[in-house]
Amino acid sequence: MGLLEKLQTQVLTADGAMGTLLYSYGIDYCYEELNITKPEVIENIHQQYIKAGADIIQTNTYTANAIKLERYGLESSVKEFNESAIAIAKRAAAPGGQFVLGTIGGIRGIRKSEATLEAIIAALDEQAGYLLAGNPDGLLLETYYDFEELSSVVKHLRKLTDLPIISQVSMHEPGILQNGLLLNDALHQLEALGADIVGVNCRLGPHHTIQAFEDVELPSKAFLSAYPNASLLDVEDGKIVYESEADYFGRAGVLLRDQGVRLIGGCCGTTPKHIEAVKKRIADLPPIENKIVKKKKVIEIKEATPDHHEPLHEKAKRERTIIVELDTPRHLDTTSFIEGAQILNSTGVDAVTMADNSLASPRISNMAMGSILKTQNNIRSLAHITCRDRNLIGLQSHLMGLDALGINEILAVTGDPTKVGDFPGATSVYDVSSLELLQLIKQLNEGISFSGKPLRKKANFSIAAAFNPNVRVLDRAVKRLEKKIECGADYFITQPVYTKEKIIEIYEATKHLETPIFIGIMPLTGIRNSEFLHHEVPGIKLSDEVLERMRATGDDKNLATAEGIAIAKELIDTAAELFNGIYIITPFTRYDMSVELIHYIQELDQQKVGDHNYVKTTN
């Protein structure tokens, strides 16, 4: 009798964690390598689970694909790891006739950039080919956080085999996936794609796994599965531990059965004792044939709080829009900063932008200063956010705080690595790239947390992305812009540009885009400043002509300032003809220089009133 036939009339028990036991043995390297180097260890673990009562065991192949093995330098070992793993499992199961599932683990976490779907399918083809050649009783897809990935994998595998496919999602929050899809809907979609058994594994313990299944209807053809963790994880003396008694896990197995689950196993933290406890509790229980799902109250997501300002990207599509960067202080005296922001605001600029610890050097939080500017001075701010300083928890918390403060203009950037800043020993986080951050902020605009749960209200962010045009091949940079637009960028802010030719090149390369671009203009203050920017600051390059002009000013600070202003005005002449958005970057809090440039832009526009072509209507 096959696996699916048995599930028609029985609730079956699967095995528990492989990694947990190997970790407890002090093994902290690639577990799949043990299929070759220590096959007796893997076989012994299979036998322990079989002795505990498991009807089903899975191969030790969770990361045995080329993408995941690459981190160990073992990507060429896919064939031997998978072939050995299925041979070991079948040898262990042969005496008792347990079913053997070939395990294929998820690749993506919250970052879609970890692997393209094309690369995932290529790795899947290779791994699945070796597993299927070993004649398993089915394939187990586990720990998939990205539903797009899992859907693609199920669809592809269904073309390759008629064997049972068990597809399991992983959730950050009970009952909801990280993209906001309800578990019930996800499982039914997987069934429609051809999965024979659908369920969940990992991340959540028994309590939250049971809670998640309370809203899940019984599939029409497929069966439900659950492989919860032993508990939520903890760390003691640097080691990961799970606080869960086996009997508690066994009782949870009964409650999972009551929710219609027919295949019950364990994930992180579970051991043969946990599986033995489940087996004893459910051995004589028939499966649930009918289930009444009491629908929970849908959480209402309110519309975003309206902003009395027009979003910058909307205005920039129509008319001249000027934003000015003013760095927050690297000290605790905010007097000069606030004074500068007030003066800039009085010129009529559309927003004062503040970097997020630029060049990895700590400054007063732009959230704090943005709040002060708004509440005490009625000044609109644009806050930069880097991926460098905060993990996903910190990023979402920070963004929720900005929303609560009514700071709705955001620039999402990756951020300079900490090695370039004041604390080179500090950790660079980079949980996500700027591309994923754009997507996550857009998700907040839908009222959905990074983890997928509803936030009760939509955020209202207008999101800028960075654009560095100072590259040898501009077309490649424009391709990246197009990716950022796909991820949710509403407009772009460029690095400072120092030649008219480059501004024209940017225009020609981007004129097909409707997304507004703000051209960065930063006046130079002297030759030392110019050479530092040219030689040491990533993403900034000056022309030989500009360097010579600044060099000619020598040590005369007034002459250097005047020449820096003159160069900036020449650049503005070209930028203002081609782009609606101008981004003035204030050097060293010299807001007097920015004020002069703002007035110059305004004078240019006044001179051209009546000429309907004086600004571009897209960029």
Coordinates of C-alpha atoms in Angstrom, one line a residue:
M1 CA 0.0 0.0 0.0
G2 CA 1.4 3.4 -1.0
L3 CA 1.7 6.5 1.1
L4 CA -1.4 8.2 -0.2
E5 CA -3.5 5.1 0.2
K6 CA -2.5 4.7 3.8
L7 CA -3.3 8.4 4.5
Q8 CA -6.9 7.7 3.3
T9 CA -7.6 5.8 6.5
Q10 CA -4.7 6.5 8.9
V11 CA -2.9 9.4 10.7
L12 CA 0.8 8.7 10.1
T13 CA 3.8 9.8 12.0
A14 CA 6.9 11.2 10.3
D15 CA 10.4 11.6 11.8
G16 CA 11.8 14.6 13.6
A17 CA 14.9 16.8 13.1
M18 CA 18.1 15.5 11.7
G19 CA 20.1 18.7 12.3
T20 CA 19.1 18.9 16.0
L21 CA 20.7 15.6 16.8
L22 CA 23.8 16.3 14.7
Y23 CA 24.2 19.7 16.4
S24 CA 23.9 17.9 19.8
Y25 CA 26.8 15.7 18.7
G26 CA 29.0 18.8 18.3
I27 CA 28.8 18.7 14.5
D28 CA 28.7 22.3 13.1
Y29 CA 29.6 21.9 9.4
C30 CA 27.7 20.7 6.3
Y31 CA 25.4 18.0 7.5
E32 CA 24.9 16.6 4.0
E33 CA 28.6 15.9 3.8
L34 CA 28.1 13.2 6.5
N35 CA 26.2 11.1 3.9
I36 CA 29.7 10.4 2.5
T37 CA 32.1 10.8 5.4
K38 CA 30.0 9.3 8.2
P39 CA 27.0 7.4 6.7
E40 CA 26.7 5.3 9.8
V41 CA 25.8 8.4 11.9
I42 CA 23.0 9.3 9.5
E43 CA 21.7 5.7 9.4
N44 CA 21.7 5.5 13.1
I45 CA 19.5 8.6 13.4
H46 CA 17.1 7.2 10.9
Q47 CA 17.0 4.0 12.9
Q48 CA 16.3 5.9 16.1
Y49 CA 13.3 7.6 14.6
I50 CA 12.0 4.3 13.2
K51 CA 12.4 2.7 16.6
A52 CA 10.4 5.6 18.0
G53 CA 7.5 4.8 15.7
A54 CA 8.0 6.9 12.6
D55 CA 6.1 5.6 9.6
I56 CA 8.0 7.9 7.3
I57 CA 11.6 9.1 7.3
Q58 CA 13.2 11.7 5.1
T59 CA 16.6 11.8 3.4
N60 CA 19.4 14.0 4.8
T61 CA 19.4 16.3 1.8
Y62 CA 17.8 19.5 3.0
T63 CA 20.7 21.6 1.6
A64 CA 22.0 19.1 -0.9
N65 CA 21.6 21.4 -3.9
A66 CA 24.3 23.4 -5.8
I67 CA 23.1 26.8 -4.5
K68 CA 23.2 25.9 -0.8
L69 CA 26.3 23.7 -1.0
E70 CA 28.2 26.6 -2.7
R71 CA 28.7 28.2 0.8
Y72 CA 30.8 25.2 1.8
G73 CA 32.6 24.9 -1.6
L74 CA 30.8 21.6 -2.1
E75 CA 28.6 22.5 -5.1
S76 CA 30.2 19.7 -7.2
S77 CA 29.0 17.1 -4.7
V78 CA 25.3 17.2 -5.4
K79 CA 25.3 13.8 -7.0
E80 CA 27.2 11.8 -4.4
F81 CA 25.4 13.5 -1.4
N82 CA 21.9 12.8 -2.8
E83 CA 22.6 9.3 -4.0
S84 CA 24.2 8.3 -0.8
A85 CA 21.5 9.9 1.3
I86 CA 18.6 8.0 -0.3
A87 CA 20.6 4.7 -0.2
I88 CA 21.2 5.2 3.6
A89 CA 17.5 6.0 4.2
K90 CA 16.2 3.1 2.2
R91 CA 18.7 0.7 4.0
A92 CA 17.4 1.9 7.4
A93 CA 13.8 1.6 6.4
A94 CA 14.0 -1.7 4.6
P95 CA 13.4 -4.0 7.7
G96 CA 10.3 -2.2 8.8
G97 CA 9.0 -1.0 5.5
Q98 CA 8.8 2.7 6.4
F99 CA 8.2 5.2 3.6
V100 CA 11.3 7.2 2.5
L101 CA 10.8 10.8 1.3
G102 CA 13.5 12.6 -0.7
T103 CA 13.9 16.0 1.0
I104 CA 14.4 19.3 -1.0
G105 CA 14.7 22.4 1.1
G106 CA 13.7 26.0 0.3
I107 CA 16.4 28.4 -0.8
R108 CA 15.0 31.9 -0.4
G109 CA 14.3 33.5 2.9
I110 CA 12.9 37.1 2.9
R111 CA 15.4 38.0 0.1
K112 CA 14.2 37.1 -3.4
S113 CA 17.7 38.2 -4.6
E114 CA 19.2 35.2 -2.9
A115 CA 18.5 33.2 -6.0
T116 CA 16.5 33.7 -9.2
L117 CA 13.7 31.3 -10.1
E118 CA 15.7 30.2 -13.1
A119 CA 18.7 29.3 -10.8
I120 CA 16.4 27.6 -8.3
I121 CA 14.8 25.4 -11.0
A122 CA 18.2 24.5 -12.4
A123 CA 19.3 23.4 -9.0
L124 CA 16.0 21.6 -8.4
D125 CA 16.4 19.6 -11.7
E126 CA 19.8 18.4 -10.6
Q127 CA 18.9 17.4 -7.1
A128 CA 15.5 15.9 -7.9
G129 CA 17.0 13.9 -10.7
Y130 CA 19.4 12.1 -8.3
L131 CA 16.7 11.6 -5.6
L132 CA 14.2 10.3 -8.1
A133 CA 16.7 7.8 -9.5
G134 CA 16.9 6.3 -6.0
N135 CA 13.2 5.4 -6.1
P136 CA 11.8 7.2 -3.1
D137 CA 8.2 6.9 -2.0
G138 CA 7.7 10.7 -2.5
L139 CA 9.4 14.1 -2.4
L140 CA 9.2 16.4 0.6
L141 CA 9.5 20.1 0.1
E142 CA 10.2 21.8 3.4
T143 CA 11.0 25.2 4.9
Y144 CA 9.8 27.4 2.1
Y145 CA 9.2 31.0 3.2
D146 CA 8.9 32.4 -0.3
F147 CA 5.6 31.2 -1.8
E148 CA 6.6 32.2 -5.3
E149 CA 9.5 29.8 -5.0
L150 CA 7.5 26.9 -3.6
S151 CA 4.7 27.3 -6.2
S152 CA 7.3 27.2 -9.0
V153 CA 9.0 24.2 -7.5
V154 CA 5.7 22.2 -7.1
K155 CA 4.6 23.1 -10.6
H156 CA 8.0 22.0 -12.0
L157 CA 8.2 18.7 -10.0
R158 CA 4.7 17.8 -11.0
K159 CA 6.0 17.6 -14.6
L160 CA 8.9 15.4 -13.6
T161 CA 7.2 12.7 -11.5
D162 CA 3.9 11.1 -10.5
L163 CA 5.2 10.3 -7.0
P164 CA 3.5 12.0 -4.0
I165 CA 4.7 15.5 -3.4
I166 CA 4.5 16.9 0.1
S167 CA 4.8 20.7 0.0
Q168 CA 5.2 22.6 3.3
V169 CA 5.3 26.4 3.8
S170 CA 7.0 28.1 6.7
M171 CA 5.4 31.1 8.5
H172 CA 6.7 33.9 10.5
E173 CA 3.2 34.5 12.0
P174 CA 0.5 31.9 12.7
G175 CA -1.8 31.5 9.7
I176 CA -0.2 33.9 7.4
L177 CA 2.8 33.8 5.0
Q178 CA 5.4 36.6 4.7
N179 CA 3.7 37.9 1.6
G180 CA 0.4 38.4 3.4
L181 CA -1.3 35.3 1.9
L182 CA -3.5 33.4 4.3
L183 CA -2.3 29.8 5.1
N184 CA -5.6 28.4 4.0
D185 CA -5.4 30.0 0.6
A186 CA -1.8 29.0 0.2
L187 CA -2.4 25.4 0.9
H188 CA -5.3 25.2 -1.5
Q189 CA -3.2 26.9 -4.2
L190 CA -0.5 24.3 -3.7
E191 CA -3.1 21.5 -4.0
A192 CA -4.3 23.1 -7.2
L193 CA -0.7 23.0 -8.5
G194 CA -0.5 19.3 -8.0
A195 CA 0.8 18.8 -4.4
D196 CA -0.6 15.6 -2.8
I197 CA 0.1 16.6 0.8
V198 CA 0.2 20.3 1.9
G199 CA 1.2 21.7 5.2
V200 CA 3.7 23.6 7.4
N201 CA 7.0 23.1 9.0
C202 CA 9.6 25.0 11.0
R203 CA 9.7 28.4 12.7
L204 CA 6.7 27.9 15.0
G205 CA 6.2 25.5 17.9
P206 CA 3.2 23.3 18.5
H207 CA 1.0 26.0 20.0
H208 CA 1.2 28.4 17.1
T209 CA 1.1 25.6 14.5
I210 CA -2.2 24.3 15.9
Q211 CA -3.5 27.9 16.0
A212 CA -2.5 28.3 12.3
F213 CA -4.5 25.2 11.3
E214 CA -7.7 26.4 13.1
D215 CA -8.5 28.5 10.0
V216 CA -7.5 25.9 7.4
E217 CA -10.3 24.0 5.6
L218 CA -9.8 20.4 4.6
P219 CA -8.5 20.1 1.1
S220 CA -10.7 18.4 -1.4
K221 CA -8.1 15.9 -2.6
A222 CA -4.8 16.6 -0.8
F223 CA -4.0 15.7 2.8
L224 CA -2.7 18.0 5.5
S225 CA 0.8 17.7 7.2
A226 CA 2.5 19.5 10.1
Y227 CA 6.1 19.4 11.3
P228 CA 6.3 22.0 14.0
N229 CA 9.4 22.9 15.9
A230 CA 9.7 21.6 19.5
S231 CA 9.2 25.1 20.8
L232 CA 10.4 28.6 20.2
L233 CA 14.2 28.6 20.2
D234 CA 16.4 30.0 23.0
V235 CA 20.1 30.5 23.3
E236 CA 22.1 29.3 26.4
D237 CA 25.8 29.8 26.6
G238 CA 26.0 30.5 22.9
K239 CA 24.1 27.3 22.0
I240 CA 20.6 27.0 20.4
V241 CA 18.2 25.1 22.7
Y242 CA 14.5 24.3 22.5
E243 CA 12.4 24.1 25.7
S244 CA 9.8 21.4 25.1
E245 CA 8.9 18.2 26.9
A246 CA 8.2 15.2 24.7
D247 CA 4.8 14.5 26.3
Y248 CA 3.6 18.1 25.6
F249 CA 4.6 17.6 21.9
G250 CA 2.7 14.3 21.9
R251 CA -0.5 16.0 23.2
A252 CA 0.0 18.6 20.5
G253 CA 0.0 15.8 18.0
V254 CA -3.6 14.9 19.0
L255 CA -4.7 18.5 18.6
L256 CA -3.1 18.7 15.2
R257 CA -5.0 15.6 14.2
D258 CA -8.2 17.3 15.5
Q259 CA -7.5 20.0 13.0
G260 CA -7.5 17.5 10.2
V261 CA -3.7 16.9 9.9
R262 CA -2.9 13.3 8.8
L263 CA 0.9 13.5 8.6
I264 CA 2.6 14.6 11.8
G265 CA 6.4 15.0 12.2
G266 CA 8.8 17.3 13.8
C267 CA 11.2 20.0 12.8
C268 CA 13.9 22.0 14.7
G269 CA 14.4 20.8 18.3
T270 CA 12.5 17.6 18.0
T271 CA 14.1 14.2 18.8
P272 CA 13.1 10.6 18.7
K273 CA 11.4 11.1 22.1
H274 CA 9.1 13.7 20.6
I275 CA 8.2 11.4 17.8
E276 CA 7.6 8.5 20.1
A277 CA 5.3 10.6 22.2
V278 CA 3.2 11.6 19.1
K279 CA 3.1 8.0 17.9
K280 CA 1.7 6.8 21.3
R281 CA -1.0 9.4 21.3
I282 CA -2.3 9.2 17.7
A283 CA -1.7 5.5 16.9
D284 CA -5.3 4.5 17.4
L285 CA -7.0 7.7 16.3
P286 CA -8.8 7.7 13.0
P287 CA -8.3 10.8 10.7
I288 CA -10.8 13.6 10.7
E289 CA -13.1 13.4 7.7
N290 CA -15.1 16.6 8.3
K291 CA -14.1 19.9 9.9
I292 CA -16.1 23.0 10.7
V293 CA -13.8 26.0 10.4
K294 CA -14.9 28.9 12.5
K295 CA -13.9 31.9 10.5
K296 CA -12.0 34.5 12.6
K297 CA -12.8 38.1 12.4
V298 CA -10.9 39.7 9.5
I299 CA -8.6 42.5 10.8
E300 CA -9.6 45.7 9.1
I301 CA -6.7 47.6 7.5
K302 CA -7.5 51.3 7.6
E303 CA -6.5 53.6 4.9
A304 CA -3.3 55.6 5.3
T305 CA -3.3 58.9 7.2
P306 CA -3.5 61.6 4.5
D307 CA -0.4 63.8 4.0
H308 CA -1.3 67.4 3.5
H309 CA 1.8 67.6 1.2
E310 CA 1.7 66.3 -2.3
P311 CA 4.2 63.4 -2.7
L312 CA 7.5 64.6 -4.1
H313 CA 7.3 62.1 -7.0
E314 CA 3.9 63.4 -8.0
K315 CA 4.9 67.0 -8.0
A316 CA 8.2 66.2 -9.9
K317 CA 6.2 64.7 -12.7
R318 CA 4.5 68.0 -13.3
E319 CA 6.8 70.9 -12.3
R320 CA 10.0 72.0 -10.8
T321 CA 10.7 70.3 -7.5
I322 CA 13.8 71.1 -5.3
I323 CA 15.1 69.1 -2.4
V324 CA 18.1 69.9 -0.3
E325 CA 20.3 67.6 1.8
L326 CA 21.5 68.9 5.1
D327 CA 23.5 66.4 7.2
T328 CA 22.4 66.1 10.8
P329 CA 25.1 66.9 13.4
R330 CA 27.9 64.5 14.4
H331 CA 27.7 66.1 17.8
L332 CA 24.9 67.0 20.2
D333 CA 24.6 70.7 19.4
T334 CA 21.7 71.0 17.0
T335 CA 21.6 74.9 16.8
S336 CA 23.3 75.3 13.5
F337 CA 21.5 72.5 11.9
I338 CA 18.0 73.8 12.8
E339 CA 19.0 77.3 11.8
G340 CA 20.2 76.0 8.4
A341 CA 17.0 74.0 7.9
Q342 CA 14.9 77.0 8.7
I343 CA 16.7 79.2 6.2
L344 CA 16.5 76.6 3.5
N345 CA 12.8 76.1 4.2
S346 CA 12.3 79.8 3.9
T347 CA 13.6 79.7 0.3
G348 CA 10.6 77.5 -0.7
V349 CA 12.3 74.2 -1.1
D350 CA 10.1 71.1 -1.2
A351 CA 11.9 69.1 1.5
V352 CA 15.1 69.0 3.5
T353 CA 16.7 65.5 3.2
M354 CA 18.8 63.9 5.8
A355 CA 21.2 61.0 5.3
D356 CA 21.3 58.0 7.5
N357 CA 24.8 58.0 9.0
S358 CA 26.5 58.7 5.7
L359 CA 29.9 57.2 5.1
A360 CA 29.1 54.9 8.1
S361 CA 29.7 57.7 10.6
P362 CA 27.2 58.2 13.5
R363 CA 25.1 61.4 13.4
I364 CA 22.0 62.4 15.3
S365 CA 19.1 60.2 14.1
N366 CA 17.4 61.7 11.1
M367 CA 14.1 60.4 12.5
A368 CA 14.6 62.6 15.6
M369 CA 15.7 65.6 13.7
G370 CA 12.9 65.1 11.1
S371 CA 10.3 65.1 13.9
I372 CA 11.8 68.2 15.4
L373 CA 11.8 70.0 12.1
K374 CA 8.2 69.0 11.4
T375 CA 6.6 69.6 14.9
Q376 CA 8.6 72.7 15.9
N377 CA 9.4 74.3 12.6
N378 CA 6.8 73.0 10.1
I379 CA 9.5 71.8 7.8
R380 CA 9.0 68.8 5.6
S381 CA 11.8 66.2 5.7
L382 CA 13.0 63.3 3.6
A383 CA 14.7 60.6 5.6
H384 CA 17.3 58.3 4.2
I385 CA 17.2 54.7 5.4
T386 CA 20.1 52.3 5.0
C387 CA 20.2 48.5 5.1
R388 CA 23.5 48.6 7.0
D389 CA 22.6 49.6 10.5
R390 CA 19.4 47.7 11.3
N391 CA 18.2 44.1 11.0
L392 CA 14.7 43.4 9.7
I393 CA 13.2 44.0 13.1
G394 CA 14.9 47.4 13.4
L395 CA 14.0 48.4 9.9
Q396 CA 10.3 47.7 10.3
S397 CA 10.3 49.4 13.8
H398 CA 12.1 52.4 12.3
L399 CA 9.7 52.7 9.4
M400 CA 6.6 52.3 11.7
G401 CA 8.0 55.1 13.8
L402 CA 8.5 57.3 10.8
D403 CA 4.9 56.6 9.8
A404 CA 3.7 57.5 13.3
L405 CA 5.5 60.8 13.1
G406 CA 4.1 61.6 9.7
I407 CA 7.5 61.5 7.9
N408 CA 6.4 60.0 4.6
E409 CA 9.2 60.7 2.2
I410 CA 11.9 58.0 2.3
L411 CA 15.1 57.3 0.4
A412 CA 16.0 53.6 0.6
V413 CA 19.7 52.8 0.2
T414 CA 22.0 49.9 0.8
G415 CA 24.5 52.1 2.8
D416 CA 28.2 52.4 2.9
P417 CA 30.0 49.5 4.7
T418 CA 31.1 50.1 8.2
K419 CA 34.8 49.7 7.3
V420 CA 34.7 53.2 5.7
G421 CA 33.4 55.0 8.8
D422 CA 34.3 55.9 12.4
F423 CA 33.8 52.4 13.8
P424 CA 35.4 50.0 11.3
G425 CA 34.9 47.1 13.7
A426 CA 31.2 47.6 13.8
T427 CA 28.9 45.1 12.1
S428 CA 27.2 45.8 8.8
V429 CA 23.8 44.1 9.0
Y430 CA 22.5 44.0 5.4
D431 CA 19.6 41.6 6.1
V432 CA 18.2 42.9 2.8
S433 CA 19.5 45.0 -0.1
S434 CA 17.9 48.2 -1.2
L435 CA 15.8 46.3 -3.7
E436 CA 14.2 44.2 -1.0
L437 CA 13.8 47.2 1.2
L438 CA 11.8 48.9 -1.5
Q439 CA 9.5 45.9 -1.7
L440 CA 9.1 45.8 2.0
I441 CA 8.2 49.5 2.3
K442 CA 5.6 49.0 -0.4
Q443 CA 4.3 46.1 1.6
L444 CA 3.9 48.5 4.6
N445 CA 1.9 50.8 2.3
E446 CA -0.5 47.9 1.9
G447 CA -0.7 47.6 5.7
I448 CA 1.2 44.3 5.8
S449 CA 4.2 43.6 8.1
F450 CA 7.5 42.2 6.8
S451 CA 6.3 39.0 8.4
G452 CA 3.0 39.0 6.5
K453 CA 0.6 39.9 9.3
P454 CA -1.8 42.9 9.0
L455 CA -0.7 46.2 10.6
R456 CA -4.3 47.6 11.0
K457 CA -3.4 50.6 8.9
K458 CA -1.6 51.4 5.7
A459 CA 1.5 53.4 5.7
N460 CA 1.8 56.3 3.2
F461 CA 5.4 56.3 2.1
S462 CA 6.7 58.0 -1.1
I463 CA 9.8 56.0 -1.8
A464 CA 13.0 57.3 -3.5
A465 CA 15.9 55.1 -4.6
A466 CA 19.5 56.0 -5.2
F467 CA 21.0 56.3 -8.7
N468 CA 24.7 56.4 -9.3
P469 CA 25.2 57.6 -12.9
N470 CA 29.0 58.0 -12.4
V471 CA 29.8 54.7 -14.0
R472 CA 31.6 53.6 -17.2
V473 CA 28.5 51.8 -18.6
L474 CA 25.4 53.8 -17.9
D475 CA 23.1 51.3 -19.6
R476 CA 23.8 48.8 -16.8
A477 CA 23.0 51.4 -14.1
V478 CA 19.7 52.1 -16.0
K479 CA 18.8 48.4 -16.0
R480 CA 19.2 48.5 -12.2
L481 CA 16.9 51.5 -12.1
E482 CA 14.3 49.5 -14.0
K483 CA 14.6 46.7 -11.4
K484 CA 14.1 49.3 -8.6
I485 CA 11.0 50.6 -10.3
E486 CA 9.7 47.0 -10.4
C487 CA 10.4 46.8 -6.7
G488 CA 8.5 49.9 -5.9
A489 CA 10.7 53.0 -6.4
D490 CA 8.6 56.1 -7.0
Y491 CA 11.5 58.4 -7.9
F492 CA 15.3 58.5 -8.0
I493 CA 17.9 60.7 -6.4
T494 CA 21.3 60.7 -8.1
Q495 CA 24.8 61.0 -6.7
P496 CA 26.3 64.5 -7.4
V497 CA 27.2 65.0 -11.1
Y498 CA 30.0 67.2 -12.2
T499 CA 29.8 67.5 -16.0
K500 CA 27.1 68.8 -18.4
E501 CA 27.9 65.9 -20.7
K502 CA 27.0 63.4 -17.9
I503 CA 23.7 65.1 -17.3
I504 CA 22.8 65.0 -21.0
E505 CA 23.9 61.3 -21.0
I506 CA 21.6 60.6 -18.1
Y507 CA 18.7 62.2 -19.9
E508 CA 19.2 60.3 -23.1
A509 CA 19.5 57.0 -21.2
T510 CA 16.4 57.5 -19.0
K511 CA 14.0 59.5 -21.2
H512 CA 11.9 56.4 -21.7
L513 CA 11.2 56.2 -18.0
E514 CA 8.2 58.0 -16.5
T515 CA 9.7 57.8 -13.0
P516 CA 11.1 61.2 -11.9
I517 CA 14.8 61.7 -11.4
F518 CA 16.4 64.3 -9.1
I519 CA 19.8 65.3 -10.4
G520 CA 22.3 65.7 -7.6
I521 CA 24.3 69.0 -7.5
M522 CA 26.9 69.5 -4.7
P523 CA 28.9 72.7 -4.8
L524 CA 32.7 72.3 -4.2
T525 CA 34.4 74.2 -1.5
G526 CA 38.1 73.9 -2.4
I527 CA 40.7 71.7 -4.1
R528 CA 41.2 69.4 -1.1
N529 CA 37.5 68.8 -0.9
S530 CA 37.4 68.2 -4.7
E531 CA 40.2 65.7 -4.7
F532 CA 38.8 63.9 -1.7
L533 CA 35.5 63.5 -3.4
H534 CA 37.1 62.4 -6.7
H535 CA 39.6 59.9 -5.3
E536 CA 38.1 58.6 -2.1
V537 CA 34.3 58.8 -2.1
P538 CA 32.5 55.9 -3.9
G539 CA 30.2 56.9 -6.7
I540 CA 31.6 60.4 -7.2
K541 CA 33.9 61.4 -10.1
L542 CA 34.9 64.9 -11.1
S543 CA 36.1 65.9 -14.6
D544 CA 39.7 67.1 -15.2
E545 CA 38.3 70.5 -16.1
V546 CA 36.5 70.8 -12.8
L547 CA 39.6 69.7 -10.8
E548 CA 41.8 72.2 -12.7
R549 CA 39.3 75.1 -12.0
M550 CA 39.2 74.3 -8.3
R551 CA 43.0 73.8 -8.2
A552 CA 43.4 77.3 -9.7
T553 CA 41.7 78.9 -6.6
G554 CA 44.7 77.8 -4.4
D555 CA 44.2 78.6 -0.8
D556 CA 41.8 81.4 -1.3
K557 CA 38.6 80.2 0.5
N558 CA 36.4 83.0 -0.9
L559 CA 37.6 82.3 -4.5
A560 CA 37.1 78.6 -4.0
T561 CA 33.6 79.1 -2.8
A562 CA 32.8 81.4 -5.7
E563 CA 34.2 78.9 -8.2
G564 CA 32.3 76.0 -6.6
I565 CA 29.1 78.0 -6.9
A566 CA 29.9 78.9 -10.5
I567 CA 30.5 75.3 -11.5
A568 CA 27.3 74.3 -9.8
K569 CA 25.3 76.9 -11.6
E570 CA 26.6 75.8 -15.0
L571 CA 25.5 72.2 -14.1
I572 CA 22.1 73.5 -13.0
D573 CA 21.7 75.3 -16.4
T574 CA 21.7 71.9 -18.1
A575 CA 19.9 69.9 -15.4
A576 CA 17.0 72.4 -15.2
E577 CA 16.4 72.2 -18.9
L578 CA 16.1 68.4 -18.9
F579 CA 14.8 67.4 -15.4
N580 CA 12.1 68.7 -13.1
G581 CA 13.8 67.4 -10.0
I582 CA 17.0 69.1 -8.6
Y583 CA 18.7 67.7 -5.5
I584 CA 21.1 70.2 -3.9
I585 CA 23.6 68.6 -1.5
T586 CA 24.8 71.0 1.1
P587 CA 28.6 70.6 1.8
F588 CA 29.8 70.8 5.4
T589 CA 26.5 72.5 6.5
R590 CA 27.4 75.4 4.2
Y591 CA 23.7 76.1 3.7
D592 CA 24.5 79.6 2.4
M593 CA 25.9 78.0 -0.8
S594 CA 22.7 75.9 -1.1
V595 CA 20.5 79.0 -0.7
E596 CA 22.4 80.8 -3.5
L597 CA 21.8 77.8 -5.8
I598 CA 18.1 77.5 -4.9
H599 CA 17.6 81.2 -5.7
Y600 CA 19.4 80.7 -9.0
I601 CA 17.1 77.8 -10.0
Q602 CA 14.1 79.9 -9.1
E603 CA 15.4 82.8 -11.2
L604 CA 15.9 80.5 -14.1
D605 CA 12.4 79.3 -13.9
Q606 CA 11.0 82.8 -13.6
Q607 CA 12.8 83.9 -16.7
K608 CA 11.3 81.0 -18.6
V609 CA 7.7 81.5 -17.5
G610 CA 5.5 81.3 -20.5
D611 CA 7.7 78.8 -22.3
H612 CA 5.7 75.6 -21.7
N613 CA 8.8 73.5 -22.6
Y614 CA 11.0 74.8 -19.9
V615 CA 10.7 71.7 -17.8
K616 CA 10.5 68.1 -18.8
T617 CA 7.2 66.4 -18.0
T618 CA 8.6 62.9 -17.2
N619 CA 12.0 63.1 -15.7

